[in-house]
PDB file of C-alpha atoms in Angstrom:
ATOM      1  CA  MET A 180      16.400  11.616  -1.339  1.00  0.00           C
ATOM      2  CA  ALA A 181      14.768   8.592  -2.928  1.00  0.00           C
ATOM      3  CA  THR A 182      16.824   5.473  -3.430  1.00  0.00           C
ATOM      4  CA  HIS A 183      16.151   3.401  -6.531  1.00  0.00           C
ATOM      5  CA  LEU A 184      17.295  -0.108  -7.347  1.00  0.00           C
ATOM      6  CA  THR A 185      19.979   0.025 -10.029  1.00  0.00           C
ATOM      7  CA  ASN A 186      22.749  -2.434 -10.786  1.00  0.00           C
ATOM      8  CA  CYS A 187      21.498  -4.793  -8.093  1.00  0.00           C
ATOM      9  CA  ALA A 188      20.232  -8.341  -8.142  1.00  0.00           C
ATOM     10  CA  GLY A 189      17.157  -7.529  -6.072  1.00  0.00           C
ATOM     11  CA  LEU A 190      15.606  -6.702  -2.729  1.00  0.00           C
ATOM     12  CA  PHE A 191      14.978  -8.881   0.296  1.00  0.00           C
ATOM     13  CA  LEU A 192      11.961  -7.385   2.067  1.00  0.00           C
ATOM     14  CA  THR A 193      10.653  -8.437   5.458  1.00  0.00           C
ATOM     15  CA  TRP A 194       7.800  -7.017   7.482  1.00  0.00           C
ATOM     16  CA  SER A 195       6.016  -8.389  10.491  1.00  0.00           C
ATOM     17  CA  VAL A 196       2.456  -8.656  11.687  1.00  0.00           C
ATOM     18  CA  TYR A 197       1.519  -5.898  14.125  1.00  0.00           C
ATOM     19  CA  GLY A 198       2.909  -6.551  17.599  1.00  0.00           C
ATOM     20  CA  THR A 199       4.791  -9.766  16.828  1.00  0.00           C
ATOM     21  CA  PHE A 200       8.419  -8.583  16.603  1.00  0.00           C
ATOM     22  CA  LEU A 201       9.029  -5.743  19.021  1.00  0.00           C
ATOM     23  CA  GLN A 202      12.275  -3.935  19.736  1.00  0.00           C
ATOM     24  CA  GLY A 203      14.112  -5.887  22.417  1.00  0.00           C
ATOM     25  CA  ASP A 204      12.678  -9.214  21.193  1.00  0.00           C
ATOM     26  CA  ALA A 205      14.226 -12.375  22.651  1.00  0.00           C
ATOM     27  CA  ARG A 206      14.816 -13.679  19.109  1.00  0.00           C
ATOM     28  CA  TRP A 207      17.205 -10.763  18.548  1.00  0.00           C
ATOM     29  CA  TRP A 208      16.141  -7.708  16.617  1.00  0.00           C
ATOM     30  CA  ARG A 209      17.607  -5.277  14.135  1.00  0.00           C
ATOM     31  CA  ARG A 210      18.429  -1.649  14.875  1.00  0.00           C
ATOM     32  CA  LYS A 211      18.395   0.569  11.836  1.00  0.00           C
ATOM     33  CA  THR A 212      21.782   2.087  12.634  1.00  0.00           C
ATOM     34  CA  THR A 213      23.732  -0.732  14.281  1.00  0.00           C
ATOM     35  CA  GLY A 214      22.240  -3.969  12.952  1.00  0.00           C
ATOM     36  CA  MET A 215      21.444  -7.017  15.056  1.00  0.00           C
ATOM     37  CA  SER A 216      20.913  -6.323  18.747  1.00  0.00           C
ATOM     38  CA  GLN A 217      20.804  -8.581  21.759  1.00  0.00           C
ATOM     39  CA  PRO A 218      17.503  -9.273  23.508  1.00  0.00           C
ATOM     40  CA  GLN A 219      16.407  -6.590  25.947  1.00  0.00           C
ATOM     41  CA  PRO A 220      13.385  -7.926  27.865  1.00  0.00           C
ATOM     42  CA  LEU A 221      12.568  -4.602  29.540  1.00  0.00           C
ATOM     43  CA  LEU A 222      12.544  -2.806  26.196  1.00  0.00           C
ATOM     44  CA  GLN A 223      10.364  -5.516  24.686  1.00  0.00           C
ATOM     45  CA  GLN A 224       7.927  -5.275  27.616  1.00  0.00           C
ATOM     46  CA  TRP A 225       7.848  -1.484  27.312  1.00  0.00           C
ATOM     47  CA  HIS A 226       6.770  -1.803  23.677  1.00  0.00           C
ATOM     48  CA  GLN A 227       4.322  -4.619  24.497  1.00  0.00           C
ATOM     49  CA  ASP A 228       2.618  -2.445  27.118  1.00  0.00           C
ATOM     50  CA  ARG A 229       2.094   0.307  24.552  1.00  0.00           C
ATOM     51  CA  LEU A 230       0.386  -1.727  21.841  1.00  0.00           C
ATOM     52  CA  SER A 231      -2.911  -0.121  20.907  1.00  0.00           C
ATOM     53  CA  HIS A 232      -4.481  -3.292  19.509  1.00  0.00           C
ATOM     54  CA  GLU A 233      -4.441  -6.997  20.204  1.00  0.00           C
ATOM     55  CA  VAL A 234      -2.016  -9.136  18.232  1.00  0.00           C
ATOM     56  CA  ILE A 235      -3.814 -11.178  15.568  1.00  0.00           C
ATOM     57  CA  LEU A 236      -1.707 -13.773  13.777  1.00  0.00           C
ATOM     58  CA  LEU A 237      -2.376 -14.520  10.129  1.00  0.00           C
ATOM     59  CA  SER A 238      -4.429 -17.628   9.460  1.00  0.00           C
ATOM     60  CA  ASP A 239      -3.801 -19.944   6.516  1.00  0.00           C
ATOM     61  CA  GLU A 240      -6.506 -18.034   4.603  1.00  0.00           C
ATOM     62  CA  HIS A 241      -4.858 -14.679   5.362  1.00  0.00           C
ATOM     63  CA  GLN A 242      -1.476 -16.048   4.272  1.00  0.00           C
ATOM     64  CA  CYS A 243      -2.879 -17.327   0.971  1.00  0.00           C
ATOM     65  CA  VAL A 244      -4.549 -14.034   0.123  1.00  0.00           C
ATOM     66  CA  VAL A 245      -1.401 -12.014   0.957  1.00  0.00           C
ATOM     67  CA  ASP A 246       0.720 -14.355  -1.195  1.00  0.00           C
ATOM     68  CA  ARG A 247      -1.772 -14.001  -4.034  1.00  0.00           C
ATOM     69  CA  VAL A 248      -1.891 -10.186  -3.991  1.00  0.00           C
ATOM     70  CA  ILE A 249       1.904  -9.929  -3.800  1.00  0.00           C
ATOM     71  CA  ARG A 250       2.241 -12.193  -6.829  1.00  0.00           C
ATOM     72  CA  SER A 251      -0.461 -10.273  -8.683  1.00  0.00           C
ATOM     73  CA  HIS A 252       1.044  -6.865  -7.899  1.00  0.00           C
ATOM     74  CA  CYS A 253       4.528  -7.919  -8.999  1.00  0.00           C
ATOM     75  CA  ASP A 254       3.077  -9.292 -12.220  1.00  0.00           C
ATOM     76  CA  LEU A 255       1.081  -6.086 -12.832  1.00  0.00           C
ATOM     77  CA  ARG A 256       4.166  -3.904 -12.279  1.00  0.00           C
ATOM     78  CA  GLY A 257       6.478  -6.135 -14.297  1.00  0.00           C
ATOM     79  CA  TRP A 258       8.675  -6.854 -11.276  1.00  0.00           C
ATOM     80  CA  LYS A 259      10.563 -10.144 -11.054  1.00  0.00           C
ATOM     81  CA  LEU A 260       9.241 -11.958  -7.989  1.00  0.00           C
ATOM     82  CA  TRP A 261      11.813 -14.520  -6.947  1.00  0.00           C
ATOM     83  CA  ALA A 262      10.138 -15.739  -3.762  1.00  0.00           C
ATOM     84  CA  VAL A 263       7.376 -14.885  -1.315  1.00  0.00           C
ATOM     85  CA  SER A 264       6.733 -16.524   2.038  1.00  0.00           C
ATOM     86  CA  THR A 265       3.829 -15.312   4.133  1.00  0.00           C
ATOM     87  CA  ARG A 266       3.912 -16.727   7.635  1.00  0.00           C
ATOM     88  CA  SER A 267       1.590 -16.315  10.614  1.00  0.00           C
ATOM     89  CA  ASN A 268       3.692 -13.470  11.985  1.00  0.00           C
ATOM     90  CA  HIS A 269       5.733 -12.045   9.109  1.00  0.00           C
ATOM     91  CA  VAL A 270       6.252 -11.845   5.342  1.00  0.00           C
ATOM     92  CA  HIS A 271       9.408 -12.281   3.264  1.00  0.00           C
ATOM     93  CA  VAL A 272       9.646 -11.169  -0.357  1.00  0.00           C
ATOM     94  CA  VAL A 273      12.599 -11.385  -2.734  1.00  0.00           C
ATOM     95  CA  VAL A 274      11.941  -9.179  -5.751  1.00  0.00           C
ATOM     96  CA  THR A 275      13.686  -7.223  -8.466  1.00  0.00           C
ATOM     97  CA  ALA A 276      11.909  -3.955  -9.221  1.00  0.00           C
ATOM     98  CA  PRO A 277      14.186  -1.655 -11.212  1.00  0.00           C
ATOM     99  CA  ASP A 278      13.611   2.069 -11.546  1.00  0.00           C
ATOM    100  CA  ILE A 279      11.324   2.458  -8.553  1.00  0.00           C
ATOM    101  CA  GLU A 280      12.037   3.883  -5.128  1.00  0.00           C
ATOM    102  CA  ILE A 281      12.992   0.959  -2.866  1.00  0.00           C
ATOM    103  CA  THR A 282      10.625   1.846  -0.035  1.00  0.00           C
ATOM    104  CA  ARG A 283       7.729   2.146  -2.500  1.00  0.00           C
ATOM    105  CA  VAL A 284       8.191  -1.499  -3.456  1.00  0.00           C
ATOM    106  CA  ARG A 285       7.754  -2.595   0.161  1.00  0.00           C
ATOM    107  CA  ASP A 286       4.985  -0.091   0.855  1.00  0.00           C
ATOM    108  CA  GLN A 287       2.939  -1.092  -2.202  1.00  0.00           C
ATOM    109  CA  LEU A 288       3.162  -4.787  -1.326  1.00  0.00           C
ATOM    110  CA  LYS A 289       2.209  -4.113   2.300  1.00  0.00           C
ATOM    111  CA  ALA A 290      -0.708  -1.874   1.274  1.00  0.00           C
ATOM    112  CA  ASN A 291      -2.093  -4.491  -1.081  1.00  0.00           C
ATOM    113  CA  GLY A 292      -1.712  -7.150   1.611  1.00  0.00           C
ATOM    114  CA  THR A 293      -3.537  -4.935   4.102  1.00  0.00           C
ATOM    115  CA  ARG A 294      -6.434  -4.353   1.722  1.00  0.00           C
ATOM    116  CA  ALA A 295      -6.724  -8.056   0.943  1.00  0.00           C
ATOM    117  CA  VAL A 296      -6.675  -9.128   4.612  1.00  0.00           C
ATOM    118  CA  ARG A 297      -9.293  -6.526   5.533  1.00  0.00           C
ATOM    119  CA  GLU A 298     -11.555  -7.727   2.718  1.00  0.00           C
ATOM    120  CA  ILE A 299     -11.727 -11.224   4.227  1.00  0.00           C
ATOM    121  CA  ASP A 300     -11.476 -10.401   7.942  1.00  0.00           C
ATOM    122  CA  ARG A 301     -13.311  -7.431   9.458  1.00  0.00           C
ATOM    123  CA  ARG A 302     -11.233  -7.644  12.658  1.00  0.00           C
ATOM    124  CA  PHE A 303      -8.443  -5.851  10.784  1.00  0.00           C
ATOM    125  CA  ILE A 304     -10.569  -2.857   9.758  1.00  0.00           C
ATOM    126  CA  GLY A 305      -9.531   0.311  11.587  1.00  0.00           C
ATOM    127  CA  ARG A 306      -6.332  -1.158  12.963  1.00  0.00           C
ATOM    128  CA  PRO A 307      -2.901  -2.030  11.594  1.00  0.00           C
ATOM    129  CA  VAL A 308      -2.196  -5.395  10.037  1.00  0.00           C
ATOM    130  CA  TRP A 309       1.581  -4.867   9.938  1.00  0.00           C
ATOM    131  CA  THR A 310       4.235  -3.111  11.967  1.00  0.00           C
ATOM    132  CA  THR A 311       5.433   0.223  10.633  1.00  0.00           C
ATOM    133  CA  LYS A 312       7.942   0.009   7.797  1.00  0.00           C
ATOM    134  CA  GLY A 313       9.981  -3.224   7.706  1.00  0.00           C
ATOM    135  CA  ASP A 314      13.428  -4.459   6.790  1.00  0.00           C
ATOM    136  CA  ILE A 315      14.911  -3.854   3.341  1.00  0.00           C
ATOM    137  CA  GLN A 316      18.132  -5.517   2.290  1.00  0.00           C
ATOM    138  CA  VAL A 317      19.553  -4.593  -1.095  1.00  0.00           C
ATOM    139  CA  LEU A 318      20.971  -7.714  -2.750  1.00  0.00           C
ATOM    140  CA  ARG A 319      23.944  -6.448  -4.716  1.00  0.00           C
ATOM    141  CA  THR A 320      25.206  -9.755  -6.109  1.00  0.00           C
ATOM    142  CA  GLU A 321      23.822 -12.980  -7.518  1.00  0.00           C
ATOM    143  CA  THR A 322      25.294 -14.764  -4.500  1.00  0.00           C
ATOM    144  CA  ALA A 323      23.375 -12.494  -2.121  1.00  0.00           C
ATOM    145  CA  LEU A 324      20.220 -13.158  -4.141  1.00  0.00           C
ATOM    146  CA  GLU A 325      20.773 -16.919  -3.944  1.00  0.00           C
ATOM    147  CA  GLN A 326      21.350 -16.742  -0.166  1.00  0.00           C
ATOM    148  CA  ALA A 327      18.125 -14.767   0.325  1.00  0.00           C
ATOM    149  CA  LEU A 328      16.218 -17.334  -1.749  1.00  0.00           C
ATOM    150  CA  VAL A 329      17.560 -20.232   0.313  1.00  0.00           C
ATOM    151  CA  TYR A 330      16.604 -18.403   3.501  1.00  0.00           C
ATOM    152  CA  VAL A 331      13.055 -17.647   2.314  1.00  0.00           C
ATOM    153  CA  GLU A 332      12.357 -20.963   0.612  1.00  0.00           C
ATOM    154  CA  GLU A 333      14.117 -23.388   2.964  1.00  0.00           C
ATOM    155  CA  ALA A 334      15.537 -21.969   6.194  1.00  0.00           C
ATOM    156  CA  GLN A 335      12.239 -20.589   7.487  1.00  0.00           C
ATOM    157  CA  ASP A 336      10.761 -24.080   7.733  1.00  0.00           C
ATOM    158  CA  ARG A 337      13.882 -25.493   9.370  1.00  0.00           C
ATOM    159  CA  MET A 338      13.792 -22.704  11.966  1.00  0.00           C
ATOM    160  CA  ASP A 339      10.020 -23.140  12.547  1.00  0.00           C
ATOM    161  CA  ARG A 340       9.580 -19.371  12.206  1.00  0.00           C
ATOM    162  CA  GLY A 341       5.881 -18.619  12.519  1.00  0.00           C
ATOM    163  CA  LYS A 342       4.385 -21.227  10.242  1.00  0.00           C
TER     164      LYS A 342
END
């Protein structure tokens, strides 16, 4: 059953660059069913050993092009883009996109980012740019929206998270 955004302030979307945030990660990681989970080095190593491609971090040029296509896509669709922060190893987006399936919002932004990165860097052709899926937090209140904006626009730099 598809879930659409209704009566909510917005979505806080996060997805990572392929191979950069694996299950078991020392920086903590999120399980779909139970939330934040403690580091598990053996689990992280198990996933690391099974990567099919090398990890390629996003350069400044990659980050700029991903930011640009996210902004352009939101504008084209009439979605309210509150914030976007493309880092070397992940992307955060805060957006309001009513009347569309929530996962489609994330998937469309990721797909456009993939296309844009591949257009400027052939190393990404035939391999994933991003991890599968990503995190989606539904922001049900204005306060939750404000907290997500502070995190994306300010806290990332204070935490030195993959500049």
